[in-house]
Short mmCIF file of C-alpha atoms in Angstrom, two decimals:
data_model
loop_
_atom_site.label_atom_id
_atom_site.label_comp_id
_atom_site.label_asym_id
_atom_site.label_seq_id
_atom_site.Cartn_x
_atom_site.Cartn_y
_atom_site.Cartn_z
CA MET A 1 7.21 12.42 17.08
CA SER A 2 10.75 11.42 16.07
CA PHE A 3 12.57 10.16 13.01
CA LEU A 4 15.75 8.23 12.30
CA GLY A 5 18.16 10.75 10.84
CA LEU A 6 16.70 13.90 9.31
CA ALA A 7 13.13 14.81 10.19
CA PRO A 8 10.83 16.47 7.65
CA ARG A 9 10.47 20.24 7.87
CA PRO A 10 6.94 21.66 8.07
CA GLU A 11 7.33 23.55 4.79
CA GLN A 12 8.05 20.25 3.01
CA LEU A 13 4.72 18.76 4.09
CA ARG A 14 2.43 21.76 4.35
CA GLY A 15 0.70 21.11 1.02
CA VAL A 16 0.01 17.39 1.53
CA ARG A 17 -3.68 16.60 1.01
CA TYR A 18 -3.48 12.85 0.34
CA LEU A 19 -1.54 10.22 2.27
CA PHE A 20 -1.19 6.89 0.42
CA THR A 21 -0.23 4.10 2.80
CA ASP A 22 0.53 0.40 2.86
CA ILE A 23 -1.48 -1.61 5.40
CA ASP A 24 0.29 -4.75 6.62
CA ASP A 25 3.04 -3.84 9.11
CA THR A 26 2.63 -0.15 8.21
CA LEU A 27 -0.83 0.54 9.58
CA THR A 28 -1.05 -2.76 11.43
CA THR A 29 1.18 -3.87 14.28
CA GLN A 30 1.68 -7.63 14.50
CA GLY A 31 -1.43 -8.03 12.40
CA ARG A 32 -3.63 -5.72 14.47
CA LEU A 33 -4.84 -2.16 13.95
CA LEU A 34 -3.98 -0.37 17.17
CA PRO A 35 -6.54 2.12 18.53
CA GLU A 36 -4.08 5.00 18.28
CA THR A 37 -3.34 4.14 14.64
CA TYR A 38 -7.02 4.10 13.73
CA GLN A 39 -7.43 7.38 15.58
CA ALA A 40 -4.55 8.83 13.54
CA ILE A 41 -6.44 8.02 10.32
CA TRP A 42 -9.43 9.94 11.69
CA ASP A 43 -7.16 12.78 12.81
CA LEU A 44 -5.75 13.05 9.29
CA HIS A 45 -9.22 13.04 7.79
CA ASN A 46 -10.40 15.73 10.19
CA ALA A 47 -7.32 17.84 9.39
CA GLY A 48 -8.11 17.74 5.67
CA ILE A 49 -5.60 15.03 4.73
CA GLU A 50 -7.33 12.10 3.07
CA VAL A 51 -5.89 8.61 3.46
CA VAL A 52 -5.68 6.13 0.57
CA PRO A 53 -4.65 2.61 1.66
CA VAL A 54 -2.67 0.77 -1.02
CA THR A 55 -2.43 -2.94 -0.29
CA GLY A 56 -1.83 -6.39 -1.66
CA GLY A 57 -4.92 -7.33 0.34
CA SER A 58 -7.99 -8.87 -1.25
CA ALA A 59 -10.95 -7.14 -2.86
CA GLY A 60 -13.08 -8.45 0.02
CA TRP A 61 -10.86 -6.72 2.55
CA CYS A 62 -10.88 -3.52 0.50
CA GLU A 63 -14.68 -3.46 0.34
CA HIS A 64 -14.82 -3.41 4.13
CA ILE A 65 -12.14 -0.71 4.42
CA VAL A 66 -13.72 1.72 1.98
CA ARG A 67 -17.07 1.35 3.76
CA ALA A 68 -15.87 1.47 7.38
CA TRP A 69 -12.73 3.62 7.44
CA PRO A 70 -12.46 7.37 6.80
CA VAL A 71 -10.60 6.98 3.51
CA ALA A 72 -10.86 8.66 0.12
CA ALA A 73 -10.25 5.41 -1.77
CA VAL A 74 -8.54 2.06 -1.38
CA ILE A 75 -6.28 0.26 -3.86
CA GLY A 76 -6.16 -3.53 -3.58
CA GLU A 77 -4.51 -6.65 -4.89
CA SER A 78 -1.26 -4.80 -5.67
CA GLY A 79 -2.95 -2.36 -8.04
CA ALA A 80 -5.43 -4.67 -9.76
CA LEU A 81 -8.41 -2.68 -8.54
CA ALA A 82 -9.53 0.42 -6.68
CA MET A 83 -12.65 1.24 -4.70
CA THR A 84 -14.37 4.45 -3.67
CA LEU A 85 -17.59 5.06 -1.78
CA SER A 86 -20.27 7.41 -3.09
CA GLY A 87 -23.71 7.77 -1.54
CA GLY A 88 -23.30 4.49 0.31
CA LYS A 89 -22.43 2.65 -2.91
CA VAL A 90 -19.01 1.10 -3.53
CA ASP A 91 -17.60 1.90 -6.95
CA LEU A 92 -15.13 -0.80 -8.07
CA THR A 93 -12.66 -0.07 -10.85
CA PHE A 94 -10.38 -2.72 -12.36
CA TRP A 95 -7.10 -1.88 -14.03
CA GLU A 96 -8.42 -3.69 -17.10
CA ASP A 97 -11.64 -5.47 -17.95
CA GLU A 98 -12.87 -7.54 -15.00
CA ALA A 99 -13.45 -10.66 -17.09
CA ILE A 100 -9.92 -10.51 -18.53
CA GLN A 101 -8.33 -10.15 -15.12
CA THR A 102 -10.46 -12.93 -13.63
CA GLU A 103 -9.59 -15.32 -16.46
CA ARG A 104 -5.87 -14.54 -16.09
CA GLN A 105 -6.08 -15.17 -12.36
CA ALA A 106 -7.61 -18.62 -12.85
CA ARG A 107 -4.93 -19.67 -15.35
CA HIS A 108 -2.15 -18.26 -13.20
CA LEU A 109 -3.42 -20.06 -10.10
CA GLU A 110 -3.31 -23.41 -11.87
CA ALA A 111 0.23 -22.71 -13.07
CA ILE A 112 1.40 -21.78 -9.57
CA ARG A 113 -0.08 -24.68 -7.61
CA PRO A 114 2.61 -27.23 -8.62
CA LEU A 115 5.32 -24.81 -7.41
CA LEU A 116 3.99 -24.27 -3.89
CA GLY A 117 5.50 -27.22 -2.05
CA LYS A 118 5.13 -26.41 1.67
CA PHE A 119 3.81 -22.93 0.92
CA VAL A 120 0.06 -22.29 1.15
CA LEU A 121 -2.25 -19.76 -0.46
CA SER A 122 -3.43 -16.86 1.64
CA ALA A 123 -6.56 -17.50 3.67
CA ASP A 124 -8.22 -14.62 1.81
CA GLN A 125 -7.52 -16.04 -1.65
CA ARG A 126 -11.21 -16.86 -2.10
CA PHE A 127 -11.97 -13.14 -1.79
CA ARG A 128 -9.46 -12.08 -4.47
CA LEU A 129 -10.57 -11.13 -7.96
CA ALA A 130 -7.31 -10.72 -9.87
CA ASP A 131 -4.15 -11.80 -8.09
CA ILE A 132 -2.64 -14.73 -6.18
CA ALA A 133 -1.35 -14.37 -2.62
CA ILE A 134 0.91 -16.90 -0.90
CA GLU A 135 1.61 -16.91 2.83
CA THR A 136 5.27 -16.41 3.76
CA ALA A 137 5.01 -16.92 7.54
CA GLY A 138 7.25 -19.75 8.72
CA HIS A 139 9.51 -19.63 5.65
CA SER A 140 13.01 -18.21 5.41
CA ARG A 141 13.94 -15.24 3.25
CA GLN A 142 15.82 -17.65 0.96
CA GLU A 143 12.78 -19.91 0.53
CA VAL A 144 10.51 -16.96 -0.18
CA ASP A 145 12.87 -15.47 -2.75
CA ALA A 146 13.37 -18.86 -4.44
CA LEU A 147 9.62 -19.36 -4.88
CA ALA A 148 9.22 -15.79 -6.11
CA ARG A 149 11.88 -16.44 -8.77
CA ARG A 150 10.12 -19.61 -9.94
CA ILE A 151 6.82 -17.76 -10.26
CA HIS A 152 8.47 -14.86 -12.05
CA ALA A 153 9.95 -17.34 -14.53
CA LEU A 154 6.38 -18.10 -15.60
CA GLY A 155 6.20 -14.58 -16.99
CA ALA A 156 4.22 -13.17 -14.08
CA SER A 157 4.66 -10.05 -11.98
CA VAL A 158 5.76 -10.77 -8.43
CA ALA A 159 5.80 -8.53 -5.34
CA ILE A 160 6.97 -9.57 -1.87
CA SER A 161 5.39 -7.92 1.15
CA SER A 162 6.02 -8.53 4.83
CA ILE A 163 3.40 -11.30 4.84
CA HIS A 164 2.77 -12.48 1.26
CA ILE A 165 4.14 -13.22 -2.15
CA ASN A 166 1.68 -11.55 -4.51
CA SER A 167 1.63 -12.46 -8.18
CA TRP A 168 -0.45 -11.52 -11.22
CA HIS A 169 -0.51 -11.14 -14.97
CA GLY A 170 -1.07 -7.57 -16.07
CA ASN A 171 0.78 -4.33 -16.72
CA TYR A 172 0.07 -2.67 -13.37
CA ASP A 173 1.36 -2.33 -9.84
CA LYS A 174 0.70 -0.18 -6.77
CA ARG A 175 2.21 2.91 -8.42
CA THR A 176 0.32 2.77 -11.71
CA MET A 177 -3.06 2.40 -10.00
CA SER A 178 -2.13 5.16 -7.57
CA GLU A 179 -1.57 7.47 -10.54
CA ARG A 180 -4.99 6.56 -11.91
CA VAL A 181 -6.67 7.17 -8.55
CA LEU A 182 -4.96 10.56 -8.25
CA HIS A 183 -6.43 11.45 -11.62
CA GLN A 184 -9.86 10.34 -10.42
CA LEU A 185 -9.38 12.55 -7.33
CA ASN A 186 -8.66 15.48 -9.66
CA VAL A 187 -5.04 15.85 -8.62
CA SER A 188 -3.16 17.12 -11.66
CA PRO A 189 0.32 15.73 -12.47
CA HIS A 190 2.06 18.97 -11.52
CA GLU A 191 0.35 18.94 -8.08
CA ILE A 192 1.37 15.42 -7.12
CA ALA A 193 4.81 16.20 -5.67
CA ALA A 194 3.57 18.79 -3.18
CA SER A 195 0.09 17.46 -2.40
CA THR A 196 0.77 13.76 -1.75
CA ALA A 197 2.81 11.52 0.52
CA PHE A 198 3.32 7.79 0.99
CA VAL A 199 4.29 5.52 3.88
CA GLY A 200 5.33 1.87 3.60
CA ASP A 201 7.48 -0.85 5.10
CA SER A 202 8.43 -3.54 2.61
CA ARG A 203 10.00 -4.51 -0.69
CA ASN A 204 6.73 -4.36 -2.63
CA ASP A 205 6.50 -0.66 -1.75
CA ALA A 206 9.57 0.13 -3.88
CA PRO A 207 7.56 1.54 -6.84
CA MET A 208 5.78 3.89 -4.43
CA PHE A 209 8.98 5.18 -2.84
CA GLY A 210 10.22 6.00 -6.31
CA PHE A 211 7.04 7.85 -7.30
CA PHE A 212 6.13 9.95 -4.27
CA SER A 213 8.43 12.82 -3.38
CA ASN A 214 7.23 12.82 0.24
CA ALA A 215 8.02 9.17 0.96
CA PHE A 216 8.12 7.78 4.50
CA GLY A 217 9.15 4.41 5.86
CA VAL A 218 8.27 3.03 9.27
CA ALA A 219 11.18 1.72 11.35
CA ASN A 220 10.57 -1.95 10.53
CA ILE A 221 11.64 -1.23 6.95
CA LEU A 222 15.29 -1.22 8.04
CA PRO A 223 15.97 -4.97 7.45
CA VAL A 224 14.95 -4.67 3.77
CA LEU A 225 16.07 -1.10 3.10
CA ALA A 226 19.09 -2.26 1.07
CA ASP A 227 16.71 -4.07 -1.33
CA ILE A 228 14.79 -0.91 -2.23
CA PRO A 229 16.32 1.06 -5.13
CA THR A 230 14.79 4.41 -4.15
CA LYS A 231 14.80 4.78 -0.37
CA PRO A 232 12.11 6.65 1.56
CA LYS A 233 13.13 10.22 2.35
CA TRP A 234 12.26 9.87 6.03
CA ILE A 235 12.00 6.91 8.44
CA SER A 236 10.07 7.00 11.69
CA SER A 237 11.87 5.94 14.83
CA ARG A 238 8.96 3.71 15.86
CA PRO A 239 7.80 0.68 13.85
CA ALA A 240 4.55 -0.23 12.12
CA GLY A 241 1.35 1.40 13.38
CA LEU A 242 3.11 3.55 15.97
CA GLY A 243 5.46 4.87 13.31
CA PHE A 244 2.40 5.70 11.21
CA VAL A 245 1.01 7.69 14.15
CA ASP A 246 4.21 9.77 14.30
CA ILE A 247 4.09 10.40 10.54
CA ALA A 248 0.43 11.42 10.78
CA HIS A 249 1.23 13.86 13.56
CA ALA A 250 4.07 15.36 11.50
CA LEU A 251 1.71 15.88 8.54
CA ILE A 252 -1.01 17.44 10.70
CA ALA A 253 1.48 19.69 12.50
CA ALA A 254 2.85 20.90 9.14
CA ARG A 255 -0.60 22.16 8.15
CA THR A 256 -0.91 24.23 11.32
CA THR A 257 2.65 25.55 11.65
CA PRO A 258 2.83 29.17 10.41
CA PRO A 259 5.30 29.69 7.55
CA GLN A 260 8.64 31.15 8.65
CA ARG A 261 9.38 34.69 7.45
#
């Protein structure tokens, strides 16, 4: 359990009850969820720390996660929607009216198609309800940024993750929907700083690093760290899912370490 630079002190993390986390290249390692990472999610849950994945991933992906993983909620499509599970039933909440967001998505998709060139839509685009996702694998940083600028020029929001360009029309992002979910979880505004934490790895996590006081990055964030206005407070020495394991262990240990007198 090690960190690059300063490590968090137990008293800084003792009150954390909710861990918000990115998925791609934060929970996953080269696209896979390692057994020890999945176990860490269960360990957090069993220790009284509930996990809330916050992803650019599709609504279809989120529906599986909220049913199958030990999570309190899941936020998908870069903040367009959130899901919880109650009595075996998935409750889906949109940032705005579902019909409005669906209509915006259809218009935005038609506007984007002529800009794609050699880029392709994400394979899970058919399972998305509000945003557009474009695969970035095989393209240079310069090509990705150039396409993102062209899409942004259409008046759309754009977020770049480690695997996708996500784009949408709407006044929301990962942070704003996280605030709404915290309200739904009955976490009052004055409790947020002490009772929550976040872990991420990429440029589209910037709003989250600025919002959560207990902000972690996994080691693979280092190549894009200069692009993030508010840096994570702590960075794990291991990347991706293994870094998440170390962060989980630090949070669990903080709950069981007696306060110093």
